[in-house]
mmCIF file of C-alpha atoms in Angstrom:
data_model
loop_
_atom_site.group_PDB
_atom_site.id
_atom_site.type_symbol
_atom_site.label_atom_id
_atom_site.label_comp_id
_atom_site.label_asym_id
_atom_site.label_seq_id
_atom_site.Cartn_x
_atom_site.Cartn_y
_atom_site.Cartn_z
ATOM 1 C CA ARG A 1 -16.232 12.798 18.506
ATOM 2 C CA PRO A 2 -18.862 12.934 15.995
ATOM 3 C CA LEU A 3 -21.760 15.279 15.905
ATOM 4 C CA ASP A 4 -24.125 12.450 16.318
ATOM 5 C CA PHE A 5 -23.210 9.545 18.247
ATOM 6 C CA ASP A 6 -24.697 8.006 21.457
ATOM 7 C CA GLN A 7 -22.001 6.493 23.422
ATOM 8 C CA THR A 8 -24.279 4.905 25.744
ATOM 9 C CA ILE A 9 -25.848 2.668 23.229
ATOM 10 C CA TYR A 10 -22.482 1.295 21.933
ATOM 11 C CA ARG A 11 -20.132 -0.364 24.372
ATOM 12 C CA VAL A 12 -17.127 -2.351 22.804
ATOM 13 C CA LYS A 13 -15.146 -4.325 25.320
ATOM 14 C CA MET A 14 -12.868 -6.306 22.389
ATOM 15 C CA GLN A 15 -11.191 -5.444 19.289
ATOM 16 C CA ARG A 16 -13.395 -6.227 16.311
ATOM 17 C CA LYS A 17 -11.920 -7.953 13.483
ATOM 18 C CA VAL A 18 -14.601 -6.857 10.902
ATOM 19 C CA LEU A 19 -16.297 -3.539 10.454
ATOM 20 C CA ASN A 20 -18.812 -3.414 7.517
ATOM 21 C CA SER A 21 -19.531 0.247 6.678
ATOM 22 C CA ILE A 22 -21.200 2.554 4.391
ATOM 23 C CA ILE A 23 -19.843 6.130 3.605
ATOM 24 C CA MET A 24 -22.176 8.745 2.631
ATOM 25 C CA GLY A 25 -21.295 12.316 1.536
ATOM 26 C CA ALA A 26 -22.460 14.954 -1.121
ATOM 27 C CA PRO A 27 -20.843 14.634 -4.777
ATOM 28 C CA GLY A 28 -17.671 16.863 -4.652
ATOM 29 C CA GLY A 29 -17.507 16.669 -0.701
ATOM 30 C CA GLY A 30 -14.084 14.588 -0.325
ATOM 31 C CA LYS A 31 -15.965 11.391 0.080
ATOM 32 C CA GLY A 32 -13.413 9.913 -2.493
ATOM 33 C CA THR A 33 -10.294 10.941 -0.518
ATOM 34 C CA ILE A 34 -11.638 10.077 3.013
ATOM 35 C CA SER A 35 -12.646 6.710 1.249
ATOM 36 C CA LYS A 36 -9.049 5.860 0.041
ATOM 37 C CA LYS A 37 -7.827 6.983 3.553
ATOM 38 C CA LEU A 38 -9.545 4.289 5.311
ATOM 39 C CA VAL A 39 -8.777 1.706 2.631
ATOM 40 C CA LYS A 40 -4.908 2.499 3.246
ATOM 41 C CA ASP A 41 -5.086 2.845 7.397
ATOM 42 C CA PHE A 42 -7.755 0.030 7.817
ATOM 43 C CA GLY A 43 -7.901 -2.132 4.838
ATOM 44 C CA PHE A 44 -11.282 -2.095 3.922
ATOM 45 C CA THR A 45 -12.220 -3.373 0.516
ATOM 46 C CA HIS A 46 -13.818 -0.342 -1.223
ATOM 47 C CA ILE A 47 -17.002 -1.209 -3.163
ATOM 48 C CA SER A 48 -18.401 1.590 -5.341
ATOM 49 C CA THR A 49 -21.749 0.481 -7.048
ATOM 50 C CA GLY A 50 -20.858 3.069 -9.825
ATOM 51 C CA ASP A 51 -17.496 1.294 -10.711
ATOM 52 C CA LEU A 52 -19.062 -2.044 -10.545
ATOM 53 C CA LEU A 53 -21.720 -1.166 -13.065
ATOM 54 C CA ARG A 54 -18.864 0.466 -15.339
ATOM 55 C CA LYS A 55 -17.016 -2.931 -15.069
ATOM 56 C CA ASN A 56 -19.694 -5.269 -15.681
ATOM 57 C CA ILE A 57 -20.808 -3.093 -18.726
ATOM 58 C CA THR A 58 -17.123 -3.135 -20.222
ATOM 59 C CA GLU A 59 -16.863 -6.617 -19.520
ATOM 60 C CA LYS A 60 -20.305 -7.653 -21.146
ATOM 61 C CA THR A 61 -21.254 -9.805 -18.276
ATOM 62 C CA GLN A 62 -24.907 -10.918 -18.135
ATOM 63 C CA ILE A 63 -25.890 -8.298 -15.491
ATOM 64 C CA GLY A 64 -23.674 -5.515 -17.267
ATOM 65 C CA LEU A 65 -25.846 -6.154 -20.561
ATOM 66 C CA ALA A 66 -28.867 -5.655 -18.417
ATOM 67 C CA ALA A 67 -27.880 -2.753 -17.100
ATOM 68 C CA GLN A 68 -26.804 -1.147 -19.929
ATOM 69 C CA SER A 69 -29.830 -1.581 -21.970
ATOM 70 C CA TYR A 70 -31.460 0.534 -18.986
ATOM 71 C CA MET A 71 -28.711 3.399 -18.942
ATOM 72 C CA GLN A 72 -28.775 3.694 -23.010
ATOM 73 C CA ALA A 73 -33.057 3.917 -22.808
ATOM 74 C CA GLY A 74 -32.144 6.681 -20.188
ATOM 75 C CA LYS A 75 -33.601 5.042 -17.008
ATOM 76 C CA LEU A 76 -32.073 4.397 -13.947
ATOM 77 C CA VAL A 77 -30.713 0.856 -13.380
ATOM 78 C CA PRO A 78 -33.443 -0.971 -11.261
ATOM 79 C CA ASP A 79 -32.212 -1.895 -7.553
ATOM 80 C CA GLU A 80 -32.758 -5.729 -8.254
ATOM 81 C CA VAL A 81 -29.612 -5.282 -10.889
ATOM 82 C CA VAL A 82 -27.802 -3.357 -8.566
ATOM 83 C CA LEU A 83 -28.469 -5.800 -5.840
ATOM 84 C CA ASP A 84 -27.287 -8.862 -7.928
ATOM 85 C CA ILE A 85 -24.011 -7.111 -9.186
ATOM 86 C CA LEU A 86 -23.187 -6.197 -5.414
ATOM 87 C CA LYS A 87 -24.274 -9.913 -4.508
ATOM 88 C CA GLN A 88 -21.981 -11.132 -6.739
ATOM 89 C CA GLU A 89 -18.799 -8.883 -5.602
ATOM 90 C CA LEU A 90 -19.431 -9.813 -2.118
ATOM 91 C CA SER A 91 -19.802 -13.443 -2.654
ATOM 92 C CA VAL A 92 -16.067 -13.517 -3.878
ATOM 93 C CA LEU A 93 -14.239 -11.574 -1.397
ATOM 94 C CA PRO A 94 -11.893 -13.548 1.145
ATOM 95 C CA ALA A 95 -13.666 -14.064 4.817
ATOM 96 C CA GLY A 96 -13.015 -11.746 7.294
ATOM 97 C CA LYS A 97 -12.436 -8.768 4.792
ATOM 98 C CA SER A 98 -14.062 -5.475 5.997
ATOM 99 C CA VAL A 99 -16.154 -3.837 2.972
ATOM 100 C CA LEU A 100 -16.565 0.133 2.754
ATOM 101 C CA LEU A 101 -19.732 0.721 0.364
ATOM 102 C CA ASP A 102 -19.600 3.557 -1.823
ATOM 103 C CA GLY A 103 -23.026 4.800 -3.435
ATOM 104 C CA PHE A 104 -25.124 2.556 -2.250
ATOM 105 C CA PRO A 105 -27.552 2.592 -0.503
ATOM 106 C CA ARG A 106 -29.128 5.812 -1.953
ATOM 107 C CA THR A 107 -32.857 4.789 -0.668
ATOM 108 C CA THR A 108 -34.482 3.227 2.268
ATOM 109 C CA HIS A 109 -35.910 0.613 -0.093
ATOM 110 C CA GLN A 110 -32.229 -0.462 -1.222
ATOM 111 C CA ALA A 111 -31.248 -0.325 2.554
ATOM 112 C CA THR A 112 -33.770 -2.883 3.430
ATOM 113 C CA LYS A 113 -32.916 -4.941 0.535
ATOM 114 C CA LEU A 114 -29.135 -5.057 1.448
ATOM 115 C CA LYS A 115 -30.124 -5.788 4.925
ATOM 116 C CA GLU A 116 -31.561 -9.178 3.615
ATOM 117 C CA PHE A 117 -28.133 -10.469 2.853
ATOM 118 C CA PHE A 118 -25.330 -8.191 4.071
ATOM 119 C CA ASN A 119 -25.024 -6.644 7.883
ATOM 120 C CA ILE A 120 -23.963 -3.005 8.257
ATOM 121 C CA ASP A 121 -21.790 -2.313 11.366
ATOM 122 C CA ALA A 122 -21.357 1.322 10.808
ATOM 123 C CA VAL A 123 -22.585 4.126 8.883
ATOM 124 C CA LEU A 124 -20.139 7.037 8.098
ATOM 125 C CA SER A 125 -22.073 10.137 7.011
ATOM 126 C CA LEU A 126 -20.049 13.314 5.834
ATOM 127 C CA ASP A 127 -21.761 16.526 6.437
ATOM 128 C CA ILE A 128 -19.858 19.394 4.314
ATOM 129 C CA PRO A 129 -21.612 22.776 4.073
ATOM 130 C CA HIS A 130 -22.817 22.885 0.423
ATOM 131 C CA GLN A 131 -21.408 26.656 -0.084
ATOM 132 C CA VAL A 132 -18.129 25.161 0.406
ATOM 133 C CA ILE A 133 -18.932 22.212 -2.343
ATOM 134 C CA ILE A 134 -20.452 24.613 -4.693
ATOM 135 C CA GLU A 135 -17.227 27.039 -4.186
ATOM 136 C CA ARG A 136 -14.973 24.213 -4.400
ATOM 137 C CA LEU A 137 -16.023 22.673 -7.712
ATOM 138 C CA GLY A 138 -16.704 26.107 -9.240
ATOM 139 C CA ASN A 139 -12.785 26.757 -9.004
ATOM 140 C CA ARG A 140 -12.088 23.711 -10.816
ATOM 141 C CA TRP A 141 -10.988 23.736 -14.476
ATOM 142 C CA ILE A 142 -9.838 21.179 -17.147
ATOM 143 C CA HIS A 143 -8.075 20.723 -19.884
ATOM 144 C CA THR A 144 -10.462 18.254 -21.628
ATOM 145 C CA PRO A 145 -7.838 16.738 -24.425
ATOM 146 C CA SER A 146 -5.582 15.401 -21.284
ATOM 147 C CA SER A 147 -7.806 15.689 -18.325
ATOM 148 C CA ARG A 148 -5.255 17.899 -16.750
ATOM 149 C CA THR A 149 -7.205 19.352 -13.677
ATOM 150 C CA TYR A 150 -6.622 22.508 -11.936
ATOM 151 C CA SER A 151 -7.930 24.342 -9.238
ATOM 152 C CA TYR A 152 -7.909 28.310 -8.612
ATOM 153 C CA ASP A 153 -7.707 27.107 -4.613
ATOM 154 C CA TYR A 154 -4.487 25.228 -4.678
ATOM 155 C CA ASN A 155 -3.641 24.138 -7.879
ATOM 156 C CA PRO A 156 -3.903 27.112 -10.314
ATOM 157 C CA PRO A 157 -2.603 27.251 -14.020
ATOM 158 C CA LYS A 158 0.164 29.744 -14.317
ATOM 159 C CA VAL A 159 -1.977 31.963 -16.904
ATOM 160 C CA LYS A 160 -5.525 32.128 -15.717
ATOM 161 C CA GLY A 161 -7.765 30.009 -18.154
ATOM 162 C CA ILE A 162 -4.853 28.513 -19.753
ATOM 163 C CA ASP A 163 -3.394 25.073 -19.689
ATOM 164 C CA ASP A 164 0.181 25.075 -18.785
ATOM 165 C CA VAL A 165 1.407 22.424 -20.939
ATOM 166 C CA THR A 166 -0.258 22.909 -24.238
ATOM 167 C CA GLY A 167 -1.463 26.946 -23.937
ATOM 168 C CA GLU A 168 -4.662 25.608 -24.985
ATOM 169 C CA PRO A 169 -7.840 26.903 -22.911
ATOM 170 C CA LEU A 170 -9.532 25.479 -20.004
ATOM 171 C CA SER A 171 -13.105 24.862 -19.763
ATOM 172 C CA GLN A 172 -15.597 23.899 -16.745
ATOM 173 C CA ARG A 173 -17.301 20.257 -16.760
ATOM 174 C CA GLU A 174 -20.755 21.028 -17.319
ATOM 175 C CA ASP A 175 -21.296 18.887 -13.793
ATOM 176 C CA ASP A 176 -19.056 21.739 -11.944
ATOM 177 C CA LYS A 177 -21.036 24.746 -12.982
ATOM 178 C CA PRO A 178 -22.439 26.324 -9.685
ATOM 179 C CA HIS A 179 -26.540 25.825 -10.722
ATOM 180 C CA VAL A 180 -25.670 22.376 -11.811
ATOM 181 C CA VAL A 181 -24.007 21.570 -8.291
ATOM 182 C CA LYS A 182 -26.540 23.326 -6.375
ATOM 183 C CA ALA A 183 -29.256 21.233 -7.998
ATOM 184 C CA ARG A 184 -27.249 17.873 -7.143
ATOM 185 C CA LEU A 185 -26.725 18.819 -3.721
ATOM 186 C CA GLU A 186 -30.435 19.394 -3.374
ATOM 187 C CA GLU A 187 -31.091 15.960 -4.769
ATOM 188 C CA TYR A 188 -28.444 14.611 -2.612
ATOM 189 C CA ALA A 189 -30.095 15.923 0.629
ATOM 190 C CA LYS A 190 -33.792 15.020 -0.317
ATOM 191 C CA MET A 191 -32.628 11.422 -0.612
ATOM 192 C CA THR A 192 -30.033 11.151 2.243
ATOM 193 C CA ALA A 193 -32.514 12.349 5.049
ATOM 194 C CA PRO A 194 -34.777 9.522 4.903
ATOM 195 C CA LEU A 195 -31.895 7.048 4.743
ATOM 196 C CA LEU A 196 -30.001 8.431 7.688
ATOM 197 C CA ALA A 197 -33.120 8.488 9.705
ATOM 198 C CA TYR A 198 -33.831 4.868 8.753
ATOM 199 C CA TYR A 199 -30.222 3.843 9.852
ATOM 200 C CA LYS A 200 -30.906 5.990 13.128
ATOM 201 C CA GLN A 201 -33.912 3.952 13.793
ATOM 202 C CA LEU A 202 -31.802 0.782 13.377
ATOM 203 C CA GLN A 203 -29.180 1.773 15.510
ATOM 204 C CA LYS A 204 -32.162 1.877 18.050
ATOM 205 C CA GLU A 205 -33.617 -1.140 17.391
ATOM 206 C CA THR A 206 -30.277 -3.115 17.184
ATOM 207 C CA ASN A 207 -29.062 -1.714 20.391
ATOM 208 C CA GLY A 208 -26.321 -0.022 18.647
ATOM 209 C CA LYS A 209 -24.971 -3.372 16.459
ATOM 210 C CA THR A 210 -25.519 -0.759 13.523
ATOM 211 C CA VAL A 211 -23.910 2.632 14.429
ATOM 212 C CA VAL A 212 -24.479 5.940 12.825
ATOM 213 C CA ALA A 213 -21.701 8.622 13.277
ATOM 214 C CA GLU A 214 -21.779 12.251 11.446
ATOM 215 C CA PHE A 215 -18.765 14.207 10.679
ATOM 216 C CA GLN A 216 -18.747 17.685 9.859
ATOM 217 C CA GLY A 217 -16.185 20.193 8.493
ATOM 218 C CA SER A 218 -15.041 21.670 5.183
ATOM 219 C CA GLU A 219 -12.036 19.934 4.469
ATOM 220 C CA SER A 220 -11.377 16.231 3.939
ATOM 221 C CA ASP A 221 -8.338 16.105 5.964
ATOM 222 C CA VAL A 222 -9.588 17.920 8.989
ATOM 223 C CA ILE A 223 -12.708 15.687 8.755
ATOM 224 C CA TYR A 224 -10.656 12.728 8.763
ATOM 225 C CA LYS A 225 -8.741 13.536 12.235
ATOM 226 C CA SER A 226 -12.170 12.830 13.424
ATOM 227 C CA VAL A 227 -13.016 9.836 11.302
ATOM 228 C CA LYS A 228 -9.771 7.781 12.211
ATOM 229 C CA PRO A 229 -10.066 7.867 16.006
ATOM 230 C CA PHE A 230 -13.551 7.133 15.998
ATOM 231 C CA LEU A 231 -13.094 3.794 14.397
ATOM 232 C CA THR A 232 -9.927 3.044 16.356
ATOM 233 C CA ASN A 233 -11.143 4.143 19.866
ATOM 234 C CA ASP A 234 -15.137 4.059 19.983
ATOM 235 C CA LEU A 235 -15.685 1.182 17.774
ATOM 236 C CA LYS A 236 -12.097 -0.612 18.662
ATOM 237 C CA PHE A 237 -11.535 -1.143 14.982
ATOM 238 C CA PRO A 238 -7.844 -1.652 14.742
ATOM 239 C CA THR A 239 -5.544 0.002 11.874
ATOM 240 C CA VAL A 240 -3.514 -2.566 9.317
#
C-alpha cells in the first residue's frame, strides 16, 4: 500500500485499458529504473521531455532550434516551447496507448497548462531519503573517456580509483559531488511540494479520477514491489 492513497475516493469496478501517468522522483533516486520496469510490465510509452528536447535539437526541427536558442543563452526553455514539443509527440501516438510522463510537469503552471489538452489518471511519486541519494551518487565514479561507471556500493573497481580496463584514473562527475547533489535535492523538494499539493487537490475535485500515490523506500527494486500491485490491484490496470 502506498503511503498516501485514500481507497475510499477511488473504487474501480472494471479493468482499465489506458492509464496516463506521471512519475516523479528526485534525481538519482531510481526513477529511471522504475520507469523501465513500468514500460516492460505495463506497456507504457515513456516520454521524457528532456529526451524530446535533445531529439528535436539534434534533428534541427523548428521547435528544437527555438529551444536551443534559449539554452545557448543560458536561459530555461519556456513552458510554451516544452508544451509544443509534448503536444507534437502525443499527437502521433497510436490511440489507446498509455503514457508515462517523466520530467514534466515540474511546476503547477506547467500542470495546469498540461491539463488543458491531456488528462492525467495517476501521479506516482517516489520518496527516497535524501541521505541515501547523496551517499549513492557519492559512491559513483566514472572512467571519462569510455563512460564506464563504477559504484563502490555494488560494482567497485578492482583497484580503488583505477579503471579496470585501461588502468587510468577514475573521476567523479561534478553533478555527483555531495554538496552539488544536496543543492539539487533541495531545489527538487522546493519545486515538488506545490506540484504534489496541486494534484492532491485535483484528486479531491475529480473524486479520484486523478489519483496521487506516494511510495517510500531506499531501493528502487523494493519500491517497485509496492508500485506494481498498486497499478494492477488498486487501479485495475493489467500487465501486458
